[in-house]
XYZ file of C-alpha atoms in Angstrom:
781
model
C 51.598 29.456 13.272
C 49.186 32.106 12.064
C 49.291 35.355 13.976
C 46.304 36.159 16.082
C 44.176 39.096 15.077
C 44.685 42.427 16.731
C 42.410 42.712 19.753
C 40.530 45.656 18.266
C 39.780 43.702 15.097
C 38.738 40.655 17.126
C 36.411 42.800 19.181
C 34.871 44.280 16.054
C 34.301 40.855 14.499
C 32.819 39.210 17.557
C 30.570 42.187 18.287
C 29.061 42.227 14.790
C 26.707 39.363 15.524
C 25.650 40.686 18.907
C 25.020 44.216 17.687
C 23.007 43.118 14.671
C 20.925 40.917 16.950
C 20.374 43.744 19.413
C 19.184 46.145 16.683
C 16.750 43.539 15.429
C 15.604 42.841 18.967
C 14.872 46.468 19.641
C 13.009 47.007 16.392
C 11.002 43.843 16.937
C 9.906 44.884 20.399
C 9.585 48.625 19.871
C 7.383 50.168 22.475
C 7.900 47.443 25.048
C 9.615 48.287 28.300
C 9.776 44.840 29.897
C 11.081 41.757 28.151
C 10.383 38.200 29.338
C 13.223 36.945 31.488
C 14.679 33.475 31.839
C 14.054 32.699 35.494
C 13.394 28.949 35.607
C 12.173 26.086 33.413
C 8.617 27.398 33.455
C 9.789 30.658 31.854
C 11.454 28.987 28.868
C 8.446 28.943 26.512
C 7.792 32.628 27.035
C 11.421 33.514 26.469
C 11.561 31.512 23.235
C 8.398 33.233 22.017
C 10.066 36.598 22.614
C 13.327 35.719 20.868
C 14.046 36.945 17.379
C 15.157 34.407 14.803
C 18.649 35.909 14.936
C 18.804 35.469 18.688
C 17.711 31.860 18.433
C 20.356 31.175 15.806
C 22.994 32.925 17.912
C 22.207 30.737 20.926
C 22.697 27.621 18.795
C 26.200 28.743 17.811
C 29.070 29.003 20.278
C 30.269 32.403 21.408
C 33.516 32.317 19.438
C 35.476 35.558 19.754
C 38.260 34.870 17.271
C 38.686 34.474 13.557
C 38.264 30.799 12.763
C 41.189 29.456 10.821
C 42.577 26.008 10.167
C 45.069 26.202 13.022
C 43.432 24.651 16.090
C 45.784 26.481 18.435
C 44.185 29.767 17.352
C 40.803 28.577 18.554
C 40.668 25.784 21.063
C 41.466 26.778 24.608
C 41.297 30.473 23.796
C 37.561 30.983 23.497
C 36.239 31.656 26.969
C 36.680 35.297 27.924
C 35.363 34.778 31.449
C 37.683 31.844 32.209
C 40.888 32.111 30.169
C 42.002 28.789 28.760
C 38.587 27.149 28.955
C 37.369 25.528 25.763
C 34.533 27.915 24.981
C 31.339 29.727 25.873
C 27.798 29.891 24.620
C 26.228 33.120 23.430
C 24.462 35.417 25.911
C 21.138 37.116 25.132
C 21.171 39.709 27.860
C 17.813 41.369 27.231
C 16.078 38.069 27.971
C 18.211 37.108 30.942
C 20.070 34.334 29.101
C 23.685 34.182 30.298
C 26.577 32.582 28.499
C 27.854 29.407 30.113
C 31.473 28.236 30.170
C 32.630 24.875 28.851
C 35.994 23.378 29.811
C 37.965 20.224 29.166
C 38.656 17.623 30.283
C 39.555 13.999 30.752
C 42.260 14.453 33.418
C 40.993 17.518 35.223
C 40.024 21.110 34.515
C 41.957 22.650 31.626
C 42.326 26.408 32.028
C 45.258 28.813 31.824
C 47.278 28.873 35.053
C 48.165 32.563 34.717
C 46.327 35.612 33.425
C 47.389 38.933 32.043
C 47.842 41.611 34.679
C 46.938 39.142 37.415
C 49.403 37.949 40.052
C 47.210 35.038 41.113
C 47.569 31.501 39.798
C 44.789 29.226 38.630
C 46.164 25.723 38.855
C 44.050 22.585 38.652
C 44.671 19.084 39.925
C 45.933 16.630 37.335
C 44.091 13.397 37.985
C 44.929 9.951 36.580
C 44.064 9.262 32.960
C 40.711 7.519 32.447
C 42.344 4.189 31.571
C 44.202 4.391 34.891
C 40.921 5.127 36.681
C 39.363 2.166 34.895
C 42.118 -0.057 36.286
C 40.701 0.552 39.760
C 37.432 -1.168 38.781
C 36.038 0.972 41.588
C 32.941 3.094 40.787
C 32.960 4.632 44.269
C 36.504 5.920 43.805
C 35.757 7.204 40.293
C 32.739 8.998 41.771
C 35.074 10.750 44.232
C 37.367 11.801 41.380
C 34.388 13.234 39.523
C 33.316 15.064 42.661
C 36.800 16.581 43.053
C 36.987 17.655 39.402
C 33.551 19.250 39.696
C 34.607 21.206 42.778
C 37.504 22.788 40.891
C 35.359 23.503 37.840
C 32.709 25.171 39.970
C 35.165 27.299 41.913
C 36.741 28.507 38.651
C 33.410 29.589 37.166
C 32.878 26.659 34.790
C 29.429 25.256 34.072
C 29.964 22.240 31.863
C 32.832 19.754 31.789
C 33.724 18.274 28.395
C 34.175 14.781 29.794
C 34.043 11.837 30.190
C 35.423 10.240 27.030
C 33.683 6.927 26.407
C 34.905 5.463 23.145
C 35.936 1.830 23.183
C 39.639 0.955 23.072
C 39.000 -1.383 20.155
C 42.147 -0.366 18.274
C 45.389 -0.551 20.204
C 47.144 2.406 18.572
C 44.325 4.925 18.845
C 46.107 8.072 20.004
C 43.287 8.988 22.391
C 42.770 5.621 24.074
C 44.182 6.953 27.332
C 41.247 9.412 27.437
C 38.844 6.474 27.417
C 38.170 3.794 29.998
C 38.287 0.332 28.513
C 37.996 -2.076 25.614
C 34.819 -3.345 27.311
C 31.531 -1.420 27.108
C 30.258 -2.620 30.486
C 33.343 -1.368 32.347
C 33.116 1.853 30.341
C 29.446 2.348 31.153
C 29.789 1.596 34.860
C 32.748 3.900 35.451
C 31.492 6.696 33.212
C 28.189 6.593 35.097
C 30.066 6.924 38.387
C 32.102 9.856 37.075
C 29.036 11.655 35.698
C 27.167 11.238 38.967
C 30.187 12.477 40.915
C 30.378 15.622 38.816
C 26.711 16.416 38.384
C 25.818 15.904 42.024
C 27.948 18.988 42.634
C 25.871 21.072 40.208
C 28.286 20.932 37.259
C 27.324 19.350 33.950
C 29.118 16.611 32.038
C 29.459 15.826 28.344
C 29.633 12.253 27.095
C 32.014 12.075 24.144
C 32.830 11.339 21.365
C 29.502 10.033 20.060
C 30.166 7.656 18.332
C 32.607 5.133 16.784
C 35.451 7.633 17.081
C 38.215 5.087 17.328
C 41.179 6.715 15.652
C 42.927 10.067 15.649
C 44.798 9.801 12.352
C 41.848 11.013 10.271
C 38.885 12.809 11.791
C 36.964 12.538 8.526
C 37.004 8.739 8.364
C 33.810 6.893 7.497
C 33.364 4.192 10.139
C 31.581 1.288 8.503
C 30.245 -0.861 11.306
C 27.393 -3.312 11.724
C 24.258 -2.473 13.661
C 25.013 -5.276 16.107
C 28.554 -4.110 16.820
C 27.308 -0.561 17.241
C 24.627 -1.548 19.715
C 26.621 -4.129 21.692
C 30.081 -2.533 21.674
C 30.270 1.099 20.587
C 26.978 2.516 21.892
C 26.463 0.318 24.941
C 28.530 2.377 27.391
C 26.869 5.596 26.255
C 23.472 3.974 26.706
C 24.297 2.893 30.246
C 25.501 6.366 31.234
C 22.538 8.144 29.639
C 20.016 5.902 31.369
C 21.745 5.785 34.758
C 23.283 9.238 35.144
C 21.256 11.679 32.983
C 24.217 13.683 31.630
C 23.615 17.290 30.653
C 25.263 17.048 27.248
C 26.627 14.737 24.576
C 29.354 15.655 22.106
C 28.932 14.238 18.610
C 32.128 12.991 17.000
C 33.921 14.281 13.907
C 33.673 11.101 11.855
C 31.011 9.599 9.645
C 29.105 6.494 10.683
C 27.962 4.348 7.795
C 28.137 7.215 5.342
C 26.667 10.057 7.413
C 28.506 12.597 9.534
C 27.747 11.925 13.184
C 26.715 15.551 13.636
C 24.238 15.257 10.730
C 22.832 11.850 11.650
C 19.209 12.001 12.727
C 19.327 8.248 13.208
C 22.125 8.616 15.761
C 21.150 11.842 17.526
C 17.381 11.435 17.536
C 16.344 7.848 16.818
C 18.928 6.269 19.103
C 19.912 8.956 21.584
C 16.590 10.684 22.234
C 14.021 8.035 21.353
C 15.536 4.668 22.168
C 17.261 5.610 25.418
C 16.023 8.526 25.909
C 18.442 11.446 26.427
C 17.235 14.697 28.012
C 20.125 17.122 27.546
C 21.610 18.879 24.538
C 24.031 17.746 21.842
C 27.033 19.752 20.691
C 29.636 19.348 18.016
C 33.254 18.733 18.776
C 35.281 21.835 17.947
C 34.538 21.731 14.215
C 36.726 23.166 11.498
C 35.370 21.394 8.426
C 32.219 22.454 6.617
C 29.014 20.655 7.533
C 25.387 21.113 6.474
C 24.052 23.348 9.244
C 20.408 22.724 8.388
C 20.943 18.991 8.404
C 22.693 19.250 11.772
C 19.766 21.183 13.232
C 17.223 18.709 11.831
C 19.247 15.758 13.082
C 18.956 16.889 16.689
C 22.220 18.792 17.125
C 21.793 21.796 19.410
C 25.080 23.635 19.700
C 27.745 24.338 17.071
C 31.146 24.852 18.674
C 33.308 26.883 18.852
C 31.002 28.972 16.662
C 31.255 30.999 13.467
C 29.179 33.950 12.362
C 28.423 32.289 9.033
C 26.778 29.416 10.918
C 24.333 31.870 12.476
C 23.628 33.320 9.071
C 23.157 29.842 7.650
C 20.502 28.984 10.242
C 18.662 32.269 9.672
C 18.766 31.891 5.891
C 17.611 28.282 6.035
C 14.542 29.248 8.063
C 13.743 32.179 5.790
C 14.153 30.008 2.688
C 11.975 27.244 4.099
C 14.612 24.501 4.280
C 14.651 24.560 8.095
C 11.456 24.698 10.132
C 11.635 27.323 12.872
C 9.945 24.811 15.171
C 13.129 22.726 14.923
C 15.132 25.798 15.895
C 12.805 26.381 18.855
C 13.186 22.759 19.929
C 16.966 22.996 19.836
C 16.946 26.282 21.732
C 14.667 24.798 24.383
C 17.047 21.876 24.967
C 19.886 24.297 25.672
C 17.845 26.608 27.895
C 16.654 23.684 30.003
C 20.296 23.013 30.859
C 21.317 26.658 31.232
C 18.798 27.156 34.057
C 20.600 24.415 36.025
C 24.091 25.924 35.729
C 26.104 27.721 38.409
C 26.293 30.799 36.205
C 22.511 31.045 35.909
C 22.097 30.344 39.616
C 24.631 33.124 40.287
C 27.064 30.950 42.174
C 29.839 33.145 43.594
C 32.902 31.134 42.595
C 36.044 31.666 44.647
C 38.864 30.898 42.166
C 40.438 29.080 45.140
C 39.620 25.357 44.968
C 40.802 22.825 47.530
C 43.916 21.750 45.641
C 45.597 20.040 48.602
C 42.577 17.870 49.365
C 42.110 17.014 45.700
C 45.785 16.078 45.414
C 45.080 13.424 48.037
C 42.185 12.119 45.917
C 44.455 12.041 42.869
C 47.186 10.197 44.764
C 44.750 7.624 46.109
C 43.226 7.022 42.670
C 46.646 6.841 41.029
C 47.894 4.176 43.414
C 44.680 2.152 43.209
C 44.813 2.255 39.413
C 48.262 0.723 39.155
C 48.492 -2.892 38.052
C 51.086 -5.407 39.215
C 51.939 -7.453 36.141
C 54.780 -9.542 37.560
C 56.196 -10.174 41.025
C 58.597 -13.133 41.099
C 59.715 -14.345 44.525
C 57.690 -11.575 46.181
C 60.168 -8.953 45.006
C 57.634 -6.309 45.929
C 56.916 -4.680 48.263
C 60.322 -3.153 48.971
C 61.558 -2.090 52.366
C 61.788 1.651 52.778
C 65.338 2.919 53.210
C 66.943 0.760 50.525
C 69.449 2.218 48.098
C 67.954 2.452 44.612
C 69.523 2.959 41.202
C 67.115 4.387 38.648
C 67.470 3.757 34.930
C 65.599 5.331 32.021
C 65.087 8.877 30.791
C 61.491 9.066 32.155
C 62.973 9.618 35.614
C 63.883 13.074 34.286
C 60.858 13.500 32.007
C 57.935 11.736 33.734
C 54.744 11.121 31.801
C 52.132 12.272 34.264
C 49.677 12.436 31.389
C 47.614 14.616 29.160
C 48.001 16.763 26.095
C 45.551 18.606 23.927
C 42.112 18.380 25.510
C 43.582 16.382 28.404
C 46.240 18.958 29.244
C 46.084 20.186 32.834
C 48.301 22.740 34.550
C 48.825 21.411 38.099
C 50.569 23.281 40.922
C 53.312 20.619 40.915
C 54.215 17.199 39.549
C 56.049 14.576 41.585
C 58.613 12.571 39.635
C 59.498 9.009 40.565
C 62.901 10.022 42.026
C 61.168 12.593 44.218
C 58.551 10.100 45.319
C 61.177 7.527 46.275
C 63.119 10.058 48.293
C 59.889 11.153 50.013
C 59.427 7.533 51.055
C 62.912 7.227 52.560
C 64.810 5.522 49.737
C 68.363 6.587 48.974
C 69.010 7.265 45.293
C 72.191 6.699 43.327
C 72.776 10.421 42.882
C 75.706 10.099 40.481
C 73.594 8.010 38.108
C 70.673 10.411 38.359
C 72.950 13.376 37.613
C 74.226 11.609 34.497
C 70.679 11.155 33.276
C 69.844 14.794 33.868
C 72.861 15.901 31.863
C 72.147 13.374 29.101
C 68.527 14.462 28.688
C 69.387 18.172 28.763
C 72.051 17.775 26.108
C 69.772 15.832 23.758
C 66.869 18.224 24.183
C 69.192 21.067 23.203
C 69.788 19.480 19.794
C 67.730 20.038 16.687
C 67.005 16.316 16.343
C 65.472 15.870 19.790
C 64.216 19.349 20.573
C 60.592 20.331 20.801
C 58.658 20.140 17.542
C 55.765 22.525 17.020
C 54.073 24.889 19.432
C 50.858 24.962 21.379
C 48.865 22.373 23.234
C 47.908 20.376 20.150
C 50.992 20.437 17.968
C 53.851 20.036 20.422
C 55.867 16.836 20.117
C 58.884 15.796 22.127
C 60.693 13.134 20.116
C 61.418 9.966 22.042
C 64.959 9.956 23.374
C 67.260 7.006 22.819
C 68.295 5.490 26.119
C 71.746 6.173 27.480
C 74.289 3.348 27.236
C 74.484 2.175 30.840
C 76.585 -0.983 30.534
C 79.292 0.341 32.877
C 76.904 2.243 35.127
C 74.783 -0.871 35.617
C 77.703 -2.907 36.924
C 78.674 -0.185 39.362
C 75.070 0.335 40.449
C 74.499 -3.389 41.006
C 77.466 -3.520 43.358
C 76.446 -0.430 45.315
C 72.620 -0.510 45.315
C 70.015 -2.808 46.829
C 67.636 -2.724 43.877
C 67.539 -1.483 40.303
C 64.431 0.234 38.931
C 63.924 0.745 35.205
C 61.323 3.265 34.056
C 59.928 2.711 30.574
C 57.618 4.989 28.661
C 56.169 5.178 25.177
C 56.449 8.130 22.865
C 54.696 11.250 24.099
C 53.700 12.298 20.618
C 51.511 14.755 18.805
C 47.894 15.055 19.880
C 46.810 14.989 16.256
C 47.978 11.472 15.419
C 47.613 7.864 16.457
C 50.367 5.940 18.177
C 52.868 4.161 15.955
C 54.362 0.693 16.171
C 57.415 2.373 17.710
C 55.174 3.102 20.692
C 54.284 -0.573 21.051
C 57.663 -2.200 20.485
C 60.613 -1.133 22.614
C 63.512 0.490 20.793
C 66.920 -1.158 20.563
C 68.348 1.253 23.122
C 65.610 0.374 25.622
C 66.102 -3.340 25.038
C 69.849 -2.942 25.554
C 69.275 -0.996 28.755
C 67.088 -3.813 30.091
C 69.713 -6.389 29.107
C 72.580 -4.470 30.708
C 70.757 -3.715 33.942
C 69.197 -7.146 34.387
C 72.494 -8.930 33.683
C 74.456 -6.790 36.128
C 71.901 -7.059 38.932
C 71.349 -10.781 38.414
C 75.095 -11.389 38.755
C 75.031 -9.368 41.962
C 72.028 -11.334 43.238
C 69.794 -8.253 43.397
C 66.337 -7.608 41.957
C 65.243 -5.418 39.057
C 61.828 -3.748 38.980
C 60.294 -2.189 35.849
C 57.775 0.655 36.039
C 55.692 1.119 32.894
C 54.869 4.824 32.712
C 52.883 4.416 29.499
C 49.628 5.561 27.936
C 48.661 2.149 26.559
C 49.749 -1.486 26.239
C 53.251 -2.187 24.954
C 55.127 -5.326 23.961
C 56.475 -7.123 27.032
C 57.109 -10.768 26.127
C 60.563 -10.212 24.627
C 62.001 -8.816 27.878
C 59.782 -9.575 30.876
C 61.621 -12.767 31.846
C 64.768 -10.702 32.422
C 63.290 -8.708 35.314
C 61.785 -9.622 38.659
C 58.747 -7.358 38.898
C 56.693 -5.148 36.583
C 54.444 -2.360 37.817
C 52.103 -0.626 35.378
C 51.546 2.959 36.478
C 49.855 4.248 33.301
C 49.697 8.076 33.281
C 48.638 8.615 36.881
C 48.559 12.399 37.153
C 50.520 14.873 39.257
C 51.151 12.453 42.151
C 53.007 9.946 39.954
C 56.101 9.597 42.145
C 54.283 9.503 45.467
C 51.686 7.009 44.226
C 54.349 4.714 42.752
C 56.235 4.811 46.040
C 53.070 4.094 48.045
C 52.694 0.922 46.018
C 56.369 -0.078 45.999
C 56.581 -0.144 49.802
C 53.199 -1.817 50.243
C 51.373 1.054 51.907
C 48.865 0.465 49.127
C 48.217 -3.175 48.336
C 47.546 -3.441 44.651
C 44.080 -4.394 43.474
C 44.280 -2.873 39.983
C 43.144 -4.965 37.028
C 43.692 -4.427 33.318
C 40.780 -2.788 31.473
C 42.565 -3.472 28.188
C 44.322 -6.562 26.838
C 48.100 -6.653 26.456
C 48.658 -8.668 23.249
C 51.813 -10.659 22.627
C 52.358 -9.105 19.223
C 50.571 -6.287 17.446
C 50.433 -8.319 14.245
C 48.295 -10.929 16.007
C 45.412 -8.482 16.066
C 42.667 -8.844 13.440
C 43.019 -5.262 12.177
C 46.813 -4.950 12.200
C 47.095 -4.865 8.406
C 44.486 -2.153 7.854
C 44.394 0.246 10.822
C 44.050 3.227 10.730
C 43.005 3.168 7.090
C 41.708 6.032 4.999
C 38.291 7.159 3.763
C 36.098 4.118 4.477
C 37.325 2.095 7.443
C 35.479 -1.175 7.902
C 35.094 -2.607 11.394
C 35.582 -6.140 10.077
C 36.226 -7.647 13.515
C 32.619 -6.742 14.357
C 31.731 -7.767 17.941
C 35.088 -9.473 18.509
C 36.835 -6.595 20.243
C 39.608 -7.027 22.799
C 39.237 -10.070 25.030
C 36.188 -11.175 23.055
C 38.538 -11.798 20.135
C 41.322 -13.401 22.151
C 39.084 -15.808 24.046
C 36.858 -16.741 21.101
C 39.694 -17.398 18.677
C 42.003 -18.871 21.311
C 44.759 -16.303 20.862
C 47.261 -16.207 23.708
C 47.818 -12.855 25.400
C 50.758 -11.328 27.212
C 48.391 -10.158 29.973
C 44.690 -10.761 29.616
C 41.794 -8.438 30.248
C 41.030 -8.203 33.962
C 44.513 -9.396 34.987
C 46.368 -7.993 37.989
C 48.377 -9.368 40.907
C 48.210 -8.496 44.595
C 50.572 -8.675 47.564
C 48.161 -11.205 49.042
C 46.168 -14.187 47.745
C 42.451 -14.864 47.508
C 40.348 -17.979 47.441
C 36.947 -18.192 45.715
C 34.145 -20.491 46.847
C 30.354 -20.989 46.932
C 29.864 -19.854 43.340
C 26.214 -20.405 42.452
C 23.048 -18.828 41.069
C 19.581 -18.546 42.617
C 16.233 -19.992 41.532
C 17.759 -23.382 40.832
C 19.303 -22.001 37.697
C 16.014 -20.957 36.116
C 15.955 -17.485 34.558
C 12.946 -15.205 34.688
C 13.577 -11.464 34.427
C 16.945 -11.585 36.187
C 19.233 -13.945 38.038
C 21.555 -13.510 41.014
C 25.101 -14.843 41.121
C 26.774 -15.515 44.465
C 30.450 -15.919 45.362
C 32.550 -15.923 48.514
C 36.058 -14.456 48.523
C 38.575 -15.105 51.307
C 41.951 -13.465 51.877
C 44.250 -16.459 52.321
C 47.450 -14.414 52.271
C 49.395 -12.575 54.926
C 48.487 -8.909 54.383
C 45.200 -7.007 53.977
C 43.917 -6.530 50.456
C 40.997 -6.087 48.082
C 39.992 -8.215 45.125
C 38.089 -7.333 41.959
C 35.684 -10.188 41.295
C 34.575 -10.476 37.680
C 31.492 -12.243 36.336
C 31.607 -13.440 32.729
C 28.860 -15.192 30.814
C 29.159 -17.622 27.937
C 25.867 -17.456 26.073
C 24.611 -20.312 23.908
C 25.041 -20.022 20.161
C 21.636 -19.867 18.553
C 20.536 -17.781 15.645
C 23.149 -15.275 16.789
C 26.721 -16.392 17.331
C 28.216 -15.362 20.645
C 31.712 -14.600 21.897
C 33.386 -17.171 24.135
C 32.598 -14.957 27.096
C 31.517 -11.421 27.941
C 31.841 -9.452 31.159
C 28.406 -8.911 32.694
C 29.185 -7.748 36.243
C 32.009 -6.993 38.647
C 32.503 -5.922 42.230
C 35.406 -4.988 44.433
C 35.590 -6.430 47.903
C 36.112 -4.302 50.964
C 39.601 -4.501 52.437
C 39.868 -8.013 53.794
C 42.199 -8.829 56.634
C 44.063 -12.156 56.381
C 41.639 -15.004 56.990
C 38.545 -12.858 56.461
C 35.797 -13.506 53.908
C 33.198 -11.496 52.039
C 30.030 -12.797 50.430
C 29.261 -11.055 47.152
C 26.224 -11.113 44.919
C 25.689 -9.886 41.378
C 22.390 -9.139 39.656
C 22.253 -10.063 35.960
C 19.190 -8.693 34.198
C 17.745 -9.649 30.856
C 18.912 -6.526 28.981
C 22.495 -6.969 30.128
C 22.472 -10.605 29.026
C 20.738 -10.007 25.694
C 22.297 -9.788 22.239
C 21.226 -7.495 19.416
C 19.317 -9.080 16.544
C 19.614 -6.882 13.459
C 16.744 -8.586 11.641
C 14.364 -7.835 14.488
C 16.050 -4.574 15.479
C 15.693 -5.782 19.028
C 17.593 -7.002 22.045
C 16.867 -10.698 22.423
C 17.740 -13.331 24.981
C 18.034 -16.648 23.207
C 17.019 -19.921 24.796
C 19.617 -22.367 26.053
C 22.111 -22.919 28.835
C 24.190 -19.942 29.973
C 27.514 -20.546 31.692
C 28.432 -18.076 34.417
C 32.189 -17.859 34.962
C 33.397 -16.070 38.082
C 37.060 -15.228 38.297
C 40.000 -12.902 38.785
C 40.390 -12.181 35.053
C 38.981 -13.223 31.690
C 41.292 -16.244 31.765
C 41.658 -16.922 35.490
C 38.218 -18.406 36.109
C 37.717 -19.638 39.667
C 34.356 -21.312 39.299
C 31.506 -21.905 36.863
C 27.773 -22.309 37.313
C 24.851 -22.298 34.887
C 21.304 -21.131 34.380
C 18.799 -21.871 31.638
C 16.461 -19.807 29.502
C 13.526 -21.899 28.328
C 12.475 -19.869 25.298
C 13.625 -16.954 23.183
C 12.735 -13.618 24.769
C 12.473 -10.242 23.038
C 13.705 -7.811 25.680
C 13.544 -4.457 23.921
C 12.539 -3.274 20.455
C 14.451 -0.255 19.134
C 14.571 1.871 15.999
C 15.956 0.102 12.931
C 18.684 2.613 12.103
C 22.398 3.036 11.381
C 22.633 0.156 8.939
C 25.779 0.056 6.757
C 25.283 1.159 3.169
C 27.636 -1.540 1.897
C 28.017 -5.229 2.524
C 31.242 -6.365 4.130
C 32.721 -9.571 5.457
C 32.491 -9.766 9.241
C 34.764 -11.840 11.402
C 32.892 -14.989 12.412
C 33.881 -18.030 14.405
C 31.492 -19.978 12.228
C 33.916 -19.541 9.362
C 36.451 -21.591 11.366
C 39.111 -18.986 10.890
C 40.413 -16.074 12.894
């Protein structure tokens, strides 16, 4: 790793820009005693008129205080002087009353340094569940509460803008950042991101939708995503559109990649035509933390406002471009205005007196609740779960020693504590097989001390802990089966480098893990005792080869700092599971339509087009291991009275009705999902698409709830590239209400009498090259 510059040199470098700007300011306003001050939105025009060109350029470039080099660890997370460990700051223009504002990650909570030089205090933040775990709750109200809790901590630590939520679609299974995103479905993504944004911003903290757009791999940030206009509009932009229109986020972060030949940060079609005109967006747009060279003038013209983390040459580039006539200063003024209109809303500008003492205990409760509600019960033969508290448990698997609570890189959070699964079980009154646990501790410690399995790299972005082979437990399993009431196996995938996608080794279990499952399941089956598997993973893994050997499977995802307590809450039934999968579990990775070409290099073609996730599986009749929307409960539900209003005749919207009854023996909640099969007309349609969902209140046994769902024309429409419009085609629409994309409980229909153009939009973002799209009309998958 490159050595950081001496503090004196750093100070000299970062002050160069400020000092030069100040000298110019003073010469430009010689003789004036009072400068216009930024006091509110009405003052913005006067302040811009008083700014020098250098000051305007400085405001459009982040307040980076370090030499920018190729090593991300030298820059990211070390930029904010006011809040150490935050991602960055903007530039202050003090003479005009413009403060710098602080930006901080991230997806699983506030990322700042927990300790500071010459400071005995600690600055911990709550580690919340990963976004895909939150999505498994299918509960916007709960996600709102998580956003509210994250905002509280950000505000009390002096942060103005949160660099979250991540909203890219989980269209490619091995994307290394999928856990930072919500779902493979844009509607789920849009609904839950909207809830999170509202939860944060209602507390006076801003949010940043990211990464805009089609950022669906981590292997190569410079990839050119070649994707059709229809797939962009229906799949990859839809969630962003919903959040922009429903939650009014303060900021959007443009992605690193190209889209159809143009860098996202230089794309006027993306940042202006779509984002500001079609939707429209009212905040400002920033880069991700850029290290490659981009055309600064083109970025400014495209509608990009803020270059992060900021380099002095970028300021010079803006100034030179204006002076040379290649960048109109009115564009600079526009971009400055967008930023100032947000700055006047921030806690820093409003002089909020932050405490540095957030309510960590209360927020831990929120995290624990969300973690438990986001877990998904994949299997539960013979009602193995819930378990009775007080049983003797034997734990297998190295993750009991090294739990994956979640987060690295931008998602890294430093919590005050993390509860492992052994700790959580003991807190709930279970008795652990201590001898077995001690063996695992020794085994893990010895392997981590070796060169082969020791830590690779340093820093939050480059650190990798190689996956450990599982300990041979053939003898231990026999002993444990004779002495314990239940065996619990904890499985995890590789906790790899932040700068890469997942590998097939993360999807398929290793030989040592398969042998562990065989040994444990055989021993406990012979003893007549159950085996439970806990999947402490960041994404779907292969399950079909081993799931019949165990009695129950609980998917915990990466649930944050309360991992062990939340798992235990679920295992004993204090929380009745209602989690549903927001992402399909395929049987085999090679069944997927992109398996032979992902992640690709240079130009990556989105050949599967609109057939992403369950849309592909249902349309091309491909069996899944666990389908989208799947999840078991400790109780059972019955669906009835599924119908639509208006005698099935569509006007501007239609209402779907359903009644859900708890016909089991314990209280529970059910996520009711509404799918629509649209008629094939000019545009071919997937077999079904999710159009609405709702989660019942907690229903006592024998109790019912009547639910209704509003389906409007825009949500039902498809995108016609030839018209550059959202259209609702005539024909009969099948409404399928169910517990998952495959477990449909009832079907009803409505009709559209004639084609309807719902919304005309800008004809932009067309691919520069022709490519073969997946189509069911070709009669091949």
